[in-house]
Amino acid sequence: MLRKKTNGSARRAARATTTSAAVTGVDRRTFLRGSGLAIGGLAAVAATGGTVSRATAQTASERAIETKKSVCTHCSVGCTVIAEVDNGVWTGQEPGFDSPFNMGAHCAKGASVREHAHGERRLKYPMKKENGEWVRLSWEQAINEIGDGMMKIRDESGPDSVYWLGSAKHSNEQAYLFRKFAAYWGTNNVDHQARICHSTTVAGVANTWGYGAMTNSYNDIHNSKAMFLIGSNPAEAHPVSLLHILKAKEQNNAPLIVCDPRFTRTAAHADEYVRFRPGSDVALVWGILWHIFENGWEDKEFIRTRVWGMDEIRNEVQNWTPEEVERVTGAPGEQLERVARTLANNRPGTVVWCMGGTQHTNGNNNTRAYCILQLALGNMGRAGGGTNIFRGHDNVQGATDLGVLADTLPGYYGLSEGAWAHWARVWEEDADWLKGRFSDASVGETKMMNLTGIPVSRWIDGVLEDKANLDQPDNTRAMVLWGHAPNSQTRMKEMKTAMERLDMLVVVDPYPTVSAVMQDRTDGVYLLPASTQFETRGSATASNRSLQWREKIFDPLFESLPDQTIMAKFAEKFGFHDRLFRNIAIDEGGEPNVEDITREFNRGMWTIGYTGQSPERLKMHMANQHTFDPTTLRANGGPADGDFYGMPWPCWGTAEMKHPGTALLYDMSIPVAEGGLTFRARFGVERDGDNLLAEGVYSKGSEIEDGYPEFTMQMLRDLGWEGDLTQEEMAAIDRVAGFPDGAPMMDEAADDGGSTDQEEVGETSQQGEIPSDYVEKSGGVNWKTDLSGGIQRVAIKHGCAPFGNAKARAVVWTFPDPVPLHREPLYSNRRDLVADYPTYEDKKFWRVPTMYSSIQTNDFSEDYPIILTSGRLVEYEGGGDETRSNPWLAELQQDMFVEINTRDANDLGIRDGAQVWVEGPEGGKVKVMAMVTERVGAGVAFMPFHFGGHFEGRDLRDKYPEGADPYVLGESCNVAQTYGYDSVTQMQETKATLCKIWTA
């Protein structure tokens, strides 16, 4: 039970009618009316009409209490929530004891998630800012006003001047529909939170071995013999995951190594805590690898058969002697030797990282270094090994997979002509009509349709930058923040300016968010109330790639609408509703049918195997959670026998093929048909004459006993396997190749004079005979573009992975640093290291100019001597608007604060609990409470990023719509955070900037 520290609820006098009749139940209307009377939270007396009576057997049996299964909407563990529903009212909840993920556990956020859904601080109806006041609108008014404004902008500046910012809180179906919606609007200016949390993971990991996701699972950590956590604090960010980590620690005596600039709650459980300087991850990992190579502890056979480029890594690691590593990181050489020995002696071990490793200007180098450590140890493709990348939000993995990104369509297909052609086929859309929706402008030879959009980390520059410096026709003029907390982004002073310069700012969210108050606009701001995930249904993808189906718990509250319904309203306004929903039914109330949306992305997402998880299979898994083993995740008997829970992608082929999903990526010890896999052949077959395919190793049961490239129709022909395709599969392949009527054939007399043979024919022209291109075009159809799934099915029938069997690459020749290098943060107080390890040169990419060396050249260290980093708290999540509006959580953490080391505090004359100013070198400053602690080392300060509602000392509570202000407000640490973006993905740098602190 959560116990409130204080009883702050106002007590009301009992109403005169409360004794007039006994109440035997609560209908939804009474519940809502009653809950609206409560000020400090839901008051039971008000909600039940003022009478609480003892239940009797007779009254209890009058109506059955329904139970509904959903999934917690906070972090990515995927904990099951069992909701108790009485006459349409969510009256109670329990954790899912049958769930293999949370096994009956909840954290503080999960335990109070019902309040998020029923919260009285939610937006209740559409509103707009008019003459500085919030004015209530109908949905029709809101859609018409916003739609008219956007169409005007589109006519004047083109479709790229409206930015569609999506959400990691959307279900898979909503995320997919959102990306499709942006395509039909005609822009790639669409993105979501993954850009600023794990985009460097996706890029770094995918470019190492093929897929940019967690390779194993929380549950598989049970099998680990060692656990290496870097930039990860699961005790606060993913509390239930700690159950799995501690199980390995206790069951296997597995050492837990935690590398972090702060002594976190996770570090308190560590066998070895390594404190290191923020921003020096690559140096730290190379320091560990130095000992591994020096002692010959690497897995030489694994490297020979399954890794390319390790010799170049070895050459770089030689430079990182224990003395140099200590100079750069602060970590003693003897400690890192001990860490290396521990990892070498306790295999398989797993590596876990989170945003502490990703949010850097060289974040892609960090994530690749972590992967290379595992490749050197031979820990990949093994139970208990892998890279267990803990994602942040409940569906940030799914929203990423479904393509709510500025550089790809769903399934990581990219933005090439071929990618658009594939999705046009899936959507049964006229490709030329789609092209016509985009601006006809070009950047060099690249059309806007094929050009990556502006990432969310840089949307403010799309507004503020001189349009002559942008790779698009005009500036961003309208911003739609659909389920996004702006206070989770850096440079908030500039963001405020950008918001004020927009023609229109639209917020779609269950809560108003900081977007509603941080700017000083008097008009042009719209708030649209979206329902929570508990008021609709659909799937969400946990961090381990498993999909889970949420049941709808209750009807939407107030005037809120599910996100997919709001999208449908906008599509109707913009005139493409019938096209967008061509193959999706519209249910009562204008809500697109969720299962139809699932089936549509099932038909298109062959790249990552989102094709086998039909709604029916997902619902069956949720109904039979008790049959899945909590360590392997495989069902033991029951209707899902042999499946892995949630069919973690890739779940190859169609749902009818019944692939079980892939619990452990790249595990060759089991057949592909049973969930085994190789490394993906994504980077070609050779490089500079070196073989990039696996050497003599393959999945169990593979008929090709060596490395091989990805499968195409031509490869099936070459292997003599094309006869395994059905007529329906062959017809689908012909349609993709541009031959809807099949191969052009003509009858000829047979050689034996009997029945006719058929011969493929070309055509005749005035220039002579033109041979048929059928073989060439149909042969080019591959495992990613074959809409029948036949190529995947046949490859797996013969024991092969559809995407090939290659080596992981330790060197990524397409990245700014092919071999991961340490580079100093843009704002570094170590000027000696800036000289030795400088950042990149300024460049333009992702449509915007991006500064590196021009910032780092300036020395801010004298005025801003303290390193500033940021992170999470267990009580709150994301930007905090939902959780700070939850009274149970708000009681637990009421103050925004900065952690300051005792020595620094004493030198600055700061006492514990005092109010202080924290200012960054770009001039943004926040007024917060000082927490004097040894959690942070000398010269380092830490702030959480969940707070908002104060801005540089100013309380903004009076700017919220009435009754929608969160219980707890505070400064946003990102007001003081600074410029800095990853060299590949434009990830923001929030873990290593500078600041100064003084008493307020």
PDB file of C-alpha atoms in Angstrom, residues 347-569:
ATOM      1  CA  ARG A 347      30.319 -16.089 -19.305  1.00  0.00           C
ATOM      2  CA  PRO A 348      27.761 -15.687 -20.671  1.00  0.00           C
ATOM      3  CA  GLY A 349      27.334 -12.172 -19.357  1.00  0.00           C
ATOM      4  CA  THR A 350      24.891  -9.521 -20.450  1.00  0.00           C
ATOM      5  CA  VAL A 351      25.420  -5.819 -21.107  1.00  0.00           C
ATOM      6  CA  VAL A 352      22.638  -3.383 -20.220  1.00  0.00           C
ATOM      7  CA  TRP A 353      22.498   0.293 -21.142  1.00  0.00           C
ATOM      8  CA  CYS A 354      19.989   3.117 -21.197  1.00  0.00           C
ATOM      9  CA  MET A 355      20.008   6.840 -21.860  1.00  0.00           C
ATOM     10  CA  GLY A 356      23.145   7.399 -19.817  1.00  0.00           C
ATOM     11  CA  GLY A 357      24.979   5.917 -22.775  1.00  0.00           C
ATOM     12  CA  THR A 358      22.888   7.179 -25.644  1.00  0.00           C
ATOM     13  CA  GLN A 359      22.399  10.910 -25.027  1.00  0.00           C
ATOM     14  CA  HIS A 360      25.763  12.165 -26.245  1.00  0.00           C
ATOM     15  CA  THR A 361      27.197  13.833 -29.330  1.00  0.00           C
ATOM     16  CA  ASN A 362      29.030  10.564 -29.946  1.00  0.00           C
ATOM     17  CA  GLY A 363      26.241   8.345 -28.635  1.00  0.00           C
ATOM     18  CA  ASN A 364      26.453   6.078 -31.689  1.00  0.00           C
ATOM     19  CA  ASN A 365      30.092   5.412 -30.758  1.00  0.00           C
ATOM     20  CA  ASN A 366      29.058   4.468 -27.234  1.00  0.00           C
ATOM     21  CA  THR A 367      26.433   1.964 -28.278  1.00  0.00           C
ATOM     22  CA  ARG A 368      28.732   0.329 -30.817  1.00  0.00           C
ATOM     23  CA  ALA A 369      31.492   0.068 -28.210  1.00  0.00           C
ATOM     24  CA  TYR A 370      29.107  -1.789 -25.880  1.00  0.00           C
ATOM     25  CA  CYS A 371      28.254  -4.194 -28.727  1.00  0.00           C
ATOM     26  CA  ILE A 372      31.916  -4.747 -29.566  1.00  0.00           C
ATOM     27  CA  LEU A 373      32.638  -5.665 -25.938  1.00  0.00           C
ATOM     28  CA  GLN A 374      30.038  -8.438 -26.208  1.00  0.00           C
ATOM     29  CA  LEU A 375      31.367  -9.613 -29.573  1.00  0.00           C
ATOM     30  CA  ALA A 376      34.890  -9.828 -28.187  1.00  0.00           C
ATOM     31  CA  LEU A 377      33.660 -11.941 -25.277  1.00  0.00           C
ATOM     32  CA  GLY A 378      31.549 -14.184 -27.539  1.00  0.00           C
ATOM     33  CA  ASN A 379      28.451 -13.333 -25.538  1.00  0.00           C
ATOM     34  CA  MET A 380      26.109 -12.772 -28.483  1.00  0.00           C
ATOM     35  CA  GLY A 381      23.419 -15.208 -29.592  1.00  0.00           C
ATOM     36  CA  ARG A 382      23.488 -16.955 -26.224  1.00  0.00           C
ATOM     37  CA  ALA A 383      21.015 -17.316 -23.387  1.00  0.00           C
ATOM     38  CA  GLY A 384      22.254 -15.118 -20.571  1.00  0.00           C
ATOM     39  CA  GLY A 385      24.283 -12.942 -22.942  1.00  0.00           C
ATOM     40  CA  GLY A 386      23.317 -10.329 -25.482  1.00  0.00           C
ATOM     41  CA  THR A 387      22.778  -6.608 -25.227  1.00  0.00           C
ATOM     42  CA  ASN A 388      19.728  -5.954 -23.081  1.00  0.00           C
ATOM     43  CA  ILE A 389      18.853  -2.410 -24.039  1.00  0.00           C
ATOM     44  CA  PHE A 390      16.177  -1.152 -21.654  1.00  0.00           C
ATOM     45  CA  ARG A 391      13.852   1.149 -23.584  1.00  0.00           C
ATOM     46  CA  GLY A 392      12.077   3.952 -21.739  1.00  0.00           C
ATOM     47  CA  HIS A 393       8.383   4.299 -22.564  1.00  0.00           C
ATOM     48  CA  ASP A 394       5.800   1.529 -22.710  1.00  0.00           C
ATOM     49  CA  ASN A 395       5.699   1.526 -26.523  1.00  0.00           C
ATOM     50  CA  VAL A 396       8.786   3.400 -27.603  1.00  0.00           C
ATOM     51  CA  GLN A 397      10.025   0.166 -29.167  1.00  0.00           C
ATOM     52  CA  GLY A 398       6.785  -0.283 -31.072  1.00  0.00           C
ATOM     53  CA  ALA A 399       6.499   3.333 -32.179  1.00  0.00           C
ATOM     54  CA  THR A 400      10.066   3.099 -33.495  1.00  0.00           C
ATOM     55  CA  ASP A 401       9.342  -0.166 -35.291  1.00  0.00           C
ATOM     56  CA  LEU A 402       6.160   1.274 -36.800  1.00  0.00           C
ATOM     57  CA  GLY A 403       8.138   4.122 -38.336  1.00  0.00           C
ATOM     58  CA  VAL A 404       7.197   7.257 -36.373  1.00  0.00           C
ATOM     59  CA  LEU A 405      10.572   8.588 -37.458  1.00  0.00           C
ATOM     60  CA  ALA A 406      11.849  11.259 -39.819  1.00  0.00           C
ATOM     61  CA  ASP A 407      13.995   8.835 -41.805  1.00  0.00           C
ATOM     62  CA  THR A 408      11.838   5.810 -42.516  1.00  0.00           C
ATOM     63  CA  LEU A 409       8.483   4.266 -43.262  1.00  0.00           C
ATOM     64  CA  PRO A 410       7.139   1.488 -41.001  1.00  0.00           C
ATOM     65  CA  GLY A 411       9.507  -1.428 -40.515  1.00  0.00           C
ATOM     66  CA  TYR A 412      12.744   0.511 -41.163  1.00  0.00           C
ATOM     67  CA  TYR A 413      12.198   0.363 -44.921  1.00  0.00           C
ATOM     68  CA  GLY A 414      13.683   3.846 -45.316  1.00  0.00           C
ATOM     69  CA  LEU A 415      12.451   6.516 -47.732  1.00  0.00           C
ATOM     70  CA  SER A 416      13.767   5.261 -51.076  1.00  0.00           C
ATOM     71  CA  GLU A 417      11.590   4.892 -54.169  1.00  0.00           C
ATOM     72  CA  GLY A 418      11.462   1.150 -53.485  1.00  0.00           C
ATOM     73  CA  ALA A 419      10.314   1.712 -49.904  1.00  0.00           C
ATOM     74  CA  TRP A 420       7.473   3.976 -51.029  1.00  0.00           C
ATOM     75  CA  ALA A 421       6.534   1.494 -53.768  1.00  0.00           C
ATOM     76  CA  HIS A 422       6.343  -1.302 -51.191  1.00  0.00           C
ATOM     77  CA  TRP A 423       4.042   0.602 -48.861  1.00  0.00           C
ATOM     78  CA  ALA A 424       1.921   1.873 -51.747  1.00  0.00           C
ATOM     79  CA  ARG A 425       1.305  -1.788 -52.620  1.00  0.00           C
ATOM     80  CA  VAL A 426       0.421  -2.591 -49.015  1.00  0.00           C
ATOM     81  CA  TRP A 427      -1.939   0.406 -48.858  1.00  0.00           C
ATOM     82  CA  GLU A 428      -3.284  -0.364 -52.369  1.00  0.00           C
ATOM     83  CA  GLU A 429      -2.566   3.274 -53.078  1.00  0.00           C
ATOM     84  CA  ASP A 430      -1.757   5.031 -56.328  1.00  0.00           C
ATOM     85  CA  ALA A 431       1.983   5.744 -56.026  1.00  0.00           C
ATOM     86  CA  ASP A 432       1.708   8.811 -58.231  1.00  0.00           C
ATOM     87  CA  TRP A 433      -1.041  10.242 -56.022  1.00  0.00           C
ATOM     88  CA  LEU A 434       1.230   9.773 -52.990  1.00  0.00           C
ATOM     89  CA  LYS A 435       4.084  11.540 -54.783  1.00  0.00           C
ATOM     90  CA  GLY A 436       1.744  14.410 -55.544  1.00  0.00           C
ATOM     91  CA  ARG A 437       1.092  14.933 -51.850  1.00  0.00           C
ATOM     92  CA  PHE A 438       4.726  15.972 -51.295  1.00  0.00           C
ATOM     93  CA  SER A 439       6.482  19.179 -52.264  1.00  0.00           C
ATOM     94  CA  ASP A 440       8.088  18.908 -55.690  1.00  0.00           C
ATOM     95  CA  ALA A 441      11.220  20.654 -54.378  1.00  0.00           C
ATOM     96  CA  SER A 442      14.545  18.820 -54.335  1.00  0.00           C
ATOM     97  CA  VAL A 443      17.744  18.992 -52.313  1.00  0.00           C
ATOM     98  CA  GLY A 444      20.422  18.136 -54.810  1.00  0.00           C
ATOM     99  CA  GLU A 445      19.078  15.096 -56.605  1.00  0.00           C
ATOM    100  CA  THR A 446      16.835  14.050 -53.703  1.00  0.00           C
ATOM    101  CA  LYS A 447      13.110  14.787 -53.747  1.00  0.00           C
ATOM    102  CA  MET A 448      11.433  15.822 -50.491  1.00  0.00           C
ATOM    103  CA  MET A 449       9.556  12.512 -50.491  1.00  0.00           C
ATOM    104  CA  ASN A 450      12.888  10.672 -50.233  1.00  0.00           C
ATOM    105  CA  LEU A 451      14.655  13.153 -47.936  1.00  0.00           C
ATOM    106  CA  THR A 452      14.904  12.580 -44.196  1.00  0.00           C
ATOM    107  CA  GLY A 453      12.842  15.065 -42.225  1.00  0.00           C
ATOM    108  CA  ILE A 454      13.844  17.324 -39.367  1.00  0.00           C
ATOM    109  CA  PRO A 455      14.223  15.233 -36.185  1.00  0.00           C
ATOM    110  CA  VAL A 456      12.246  16.198 -33.090  1.00  0.00           C
ATOM    111  CA  SER A 457      15.482  17.175 -31.343  1.00  0.00           C
ATOM    112  CA  ARG A 458      15.851  19.972 -33.917  1.00  0.00           C
ATOM    113  CA  TRP A 459      12.271  21.095 -34.551  1.00  0.00           C
ATOM    114  CA  ILE A 460      12.971  24.425 -32.891  1.00  0.00           C
ATOM    115  CA  ASP A 461      15.651  25.086 -35.520  1.00  0.00           C
ATOM    116  CA  GLY A 462      13.084  24.360 -38.215  1.00  0.00           C
ATOM    117  CA  VAL A 463      11.236  27.380 -36.802  1.00  0.00           C
ATOM    118  CA  LEU A 464      14.092  29.715 -35.865  1.00  0.00           C
ATOM    119  CA  GLU A 465      16.773  29.039 -38.489  1.00  0.00           C
ATOM    120  CA  ASP A 466      16.950  31.278 -41.552  1.00  0.00           C
ATOM    121  CA  LYS A 467      15.008  29.314 -44.163  1.00  0.00           C
ATOM    122  CA  ALA A 468      17.868  29.792 -46.622  1.00  0.00           C
ATOM    123  CA  ASN A 469      19.880  27.437 -44.366  1.00  0.00           C
ATOM    124  CA  LEU A 470      17.210  24.716 -44.286  1.00  0.00           C
ATOM    125  CA  ASP A 471      16.922  21.816 -46.710  1.00  0.00           C
ATOM    126  CA  GLN A 472      13.206  22.379 -47.231  1.00  0.00           C
ATOM    127  CA  PRO A 473      11.103  25.058 -48.932  1.00  0.00           C
ATOM    128  CA  ASP A 474      10.122  27.048 -45.822  1.00  0.00           C
ATOM    129  CA  ASN A 475      10.305  27.157 -42.045  1.00  0.00           C
ATOM    130  CA  THR A 476       8.135  25.093 -39.732  1.00  0.00           C
ATOM    131  CA  ARG A 477       4.989  27.140 -39.106  1.00  0.00           C
ATOM    132  CA  ALA A 478       2.674  24.728 -37.278  1.00  0.00           C
ATOM    133  CA  MET A 479       3.678  22.251 -34.610  1.00  0.00           C
ATOM    134  CA  VAL A 480       1.555  19.290 -33.509  1.00  0.00           C
ATOM    135  CA  LEU A 481       2.767  17.750 -30.244  1.00  0.00           C
ATOM    136  CA  TRP A 482       0.754  14.532 -30.099  1.00  0.00           C
ATOM    137  CA  GLY A 483       1.625  12.823 -26.816  1.00  0.00           C
ATOM    138  CA  HIS A 484       4.968  14.536 -26.252  1.00  0.00           C
ATOM    139  CA  ALA A 485       6.482  16.318 -23.256  1.00  0.00           C
ATOM    140  CA  PRO A 486       8.496  19.328 -24.464  1.00  0.00           C
ATOM    141  CA  ASN A 487      10.358  19.567 -21.164  1.00  0.00           C
ATOM    142  CA  SER A 488      12.118  16.322 -22.058  1.00  0.00           C
ATOM    143  CA  GLN A 489      14.107  18.292 -24.647  1.00  0.00           C
ATOM    144  CA  THR A 490      17.096  20.594 -24.251  1.00  0.00           C
ATOM    145  CA  ARG A 491      17.403  24.308 -25.119  1.00  0.00           C
ATOM    146  CA  MET A 492      14.032  25.172 -23.610  1.00  0.00           C
ATOM    147  CA  LYS A 493      14.621  28.939 -23.699  1.00  0.00           C
ATOM    148  CA  GLU A 494      14.953  28.710 -27.478  1.00  0.00           C
ATOM    149  CA  MET A 495      12.000  26.329 -27.568  1.00  0.00           C
ATOM    150  CA  LYS A 496       9.867  28.964 -25.858  1.00  0.00           C
ATOM    151  CA  THR A 497      10.841  31.449 -28.562  1.00  0.00           C
ATOM    152  CA  ALA A 498      10.083  28.894 -31.278  1.00  0.00           C
ATOM    153  CA  MET A 499       6.642  28.153 -29.831  1.00  0.00           C
ATOM    154  CA  GLU A 500       5.847  31.859 -29.816  1.00  0.00           C
ATOM    155  CA  ARG A 501       6.945  32.282 -33.417  1.00  0.00           C
ATOM    156  CA  LEU A 502       4.726  29.494 -34.787  1.00  0.00           C
ATOM    157  CA  ASP A 503       1.495  30.272 -36.595  1.00  0.00           C
ATOM    158  CA  MET A 504      -0.157  27.493 -34.629  1.00  0.00           C
ATOM    159  CA  LEU A 505       0.646  25.155 -31.728  1.00  0.00           C
ATOM    160  CA  VAL A 506      -1.525  22.057 -31.294  1.00  0.00           C
ATOM    161  CA  VAL A 507      -1.297  19.726 -28.284  1.00  0.00           C
ATOM    162  CA  VAL A 508      -3.059  16.350 -28.395  1.00  0.00           C
ATOM    163  CA  ASP A 509      -2.739  14.603 -25.041  1.00  0.00           C
ATOM    164  CA  PRO A 510      -4.720  13.382 -22.034  1.00  0.00           C
ATOM    165  CA  TYR A 511      -2.994  16.171 -20.069  1.00  0.00           C
ATOM    166  CA  PRO A 512      -2.176  19.753 -21.105  1.00  0.00           C
ATOM    167  CA  THR A 513       1.627  19.224 -20.764  1.00  0.00           C
ATOM    168  CA  VAL A 514       4.168  21.979 -20.317  1.00  0.00           C
ATOM    169  CA  SER A 515       3.479  23.011 -23.933  1.00  0.00           C
ATOM    170  CA  ALA A 516       0.315  24.729 -22.730  1.00  0.00           C
ATOM    171  CA  VAL A 517       2.106  27.074 -20.338  1.00  0.00           C
ATOM    172  CA  MET A 518       5.802  27.524 -21.137  1.00  0.00           C
ATOM    173  CA  GLN A 519       5.136  29.975 -23.985  1.00  0.00           C
ATOM    174  CA  ASP A 520       3.544  33.410 -23.608  1.00  0.00           C
ATOM    175  CA  ARG A 521       1.165  33.218 -26.554  1.00  0.00           C
ATOM    176  CA  THR A 522      -2.278  34.764 -26.250  1.00  0.00           C
ATOM    177  CA  ASP A 523      -3.790  32.863 -29.171  1.00  0.00           C
ATOM    178  CA  GLY A 524      -3.076  30.111 -31.702  1.00  0.00           C
ATOM    179  CA  VAL A 525      -2.730  27.338 -29.085  1.00  0.00           C
ATOM    180  CA  TYR A 526      -5.115  24.367 -29.196  1.00  0.00           C
ATOM    181  CA  LEU A 527      -5.509  21.585 -26.613  1.00  0.00           C
ATOM    182  CA  LEU A 528      -7.247  18.407 -27.786  1.00  0.00           C
ATOM    183  CA  PRO A 529      -8.081  15.765 -25.134  1.00  0.00           C
ATOM    184  CA  ALA A 530      -6.861  12.317 -26.182  1.00  0.00           C
ATOM    185  CA  SER A 531      -7.994   9.216 -24.329  1.00  0.00           C
ATOM    186  CA  THR A 532      -5.504   7.076 -22.448  1.00  0.00           C
ATOM    187  CA  GLN A 533      -4.578   3.578 -23.610  1.00  0.00           C
ATOM    188  CA  PHE A 534      -7.015   2.213 -21.045  1.00  0.00           C
ATOM    189  CA  GLU A 535      -9.937   3.703 -23.003  1.00  0.00           C
ATOM    190  CA  THR A 536      -9.152   1.889 -26.239  1.00  0.00           C
ATOM    191  CA  ARG A 537      -7.570  -1.392 -27.290  1.00  0.00           C
ATOM    192  CA  GLY A 538      -4.529  -2.438 -29.257  1.00  0.00           C
ATOM    193  CA  SER A 539      -1.010  -3.802 -29.027  1.00  0.00           C
ATOM    194  CA  ALA A 540       2.202  -2.485 -27.482  1.00  0.00           C
ATOM    195  CA  THR A 541       5.745  -3.801 -27.880  1.00  0.00           C
ATOM    196  CA  ALA A 542       7.810  -4.289 -24.742  1.00  0.00           C
ATOM    197  CA  SER A 543      11.543  -3.706 -24.711  1.00  0.00           C
ATOM    198  CA  ASN A 544      12.251  -7.361 -25.484  1.00  0.00           C
ATOM    199  CA  ARG A 545      10.281  -7.086 -28.775  1.00  0.00           C
ATOM    200  CA  SER A 546       7.230  -8.990 -27.445  1.00  0.00           C
ATOM    201  CA  LEU A 547       3.809  -7.663 -28.437  1.00  0.00           C
ATOM    202  CA  GLN A 548       0.996  -7.591 -25.881  1.00  0.00           C
ATOM    203  CA  TRP A 549      -2.676  -6.811 -26.436  1.00  0.00           C
ATOM    204  CA  ARG A 550      -4.486  -4.332 -24.242  1.00  0.00           C
ATOM    205  CA  GLU A 551      -8.188  -4.764 -23.678  1.00  0.00           C
ATOM    206  CA  LYS A 552     -10.333  -1.667 -23.471  1.00  0.00           C
ATOM    207  CA  ILE A 553     -11.131  -1.143 -19.779  1.00  0.00           C
ATOM    208  CA  PHE A 554     -13.770   1.589 -19.969  1.00  0.00           C
ATOM    209  CA  ASP A 555     -15.248   4.111 -22.389  1.00  0.00           C
ATOM    210  CA  PRO A 556     -13.409   7.403 -22.971  1.00  0.00           C
ATOM    211  CA  LEU A 557     -13.843   9.886 -20.121  1.00  0.00           C
ATOM    212  CA  PHE A 558     -15.151  13.414 -20.479  1.00  0.00           C
ATOM    213  CA  GLU A 559     -14.986  14.477 -24.160  1.00  0.00           C
ATOM    214  CA  SER A 560     -11.706  12.723 -24.854  1.00  0.00           C
ATOM    215  CA  LEU A 561     -11.326  10.585 -27.973  1.00  0.00           C
ATOM    216  CA  PRO A 562      -8.918   7.756 -28.845  1.00  0.00           C
ATOM    217  CA  ASP A 563      -5.958   8.920 -30.916  1.00  0.00           C
ATOM    218  CA  GLN A 564      -7.017   6.919 -33.960  1.00  0.00           C
ATOM    219  CA  THR A 565     -10.417   8.624 -33.916  1.00  0.00           C
ATOM    220  CA  ILE A 566      -8.789  12.061 -33.810  1.00  0.00           C
ATOM    221  CA  MET A 567      -6.596  11.076 -36.762  1.00  0.00           C
ATOM    222  CA  ALA A 568      -9.711  10.010 -38.645  1.00  0.00           C
ATOM    223  CA  LYS A 569     -11.332  13.405 -37.976  1.00  0.00           C
TER     224      LYS A 569
END
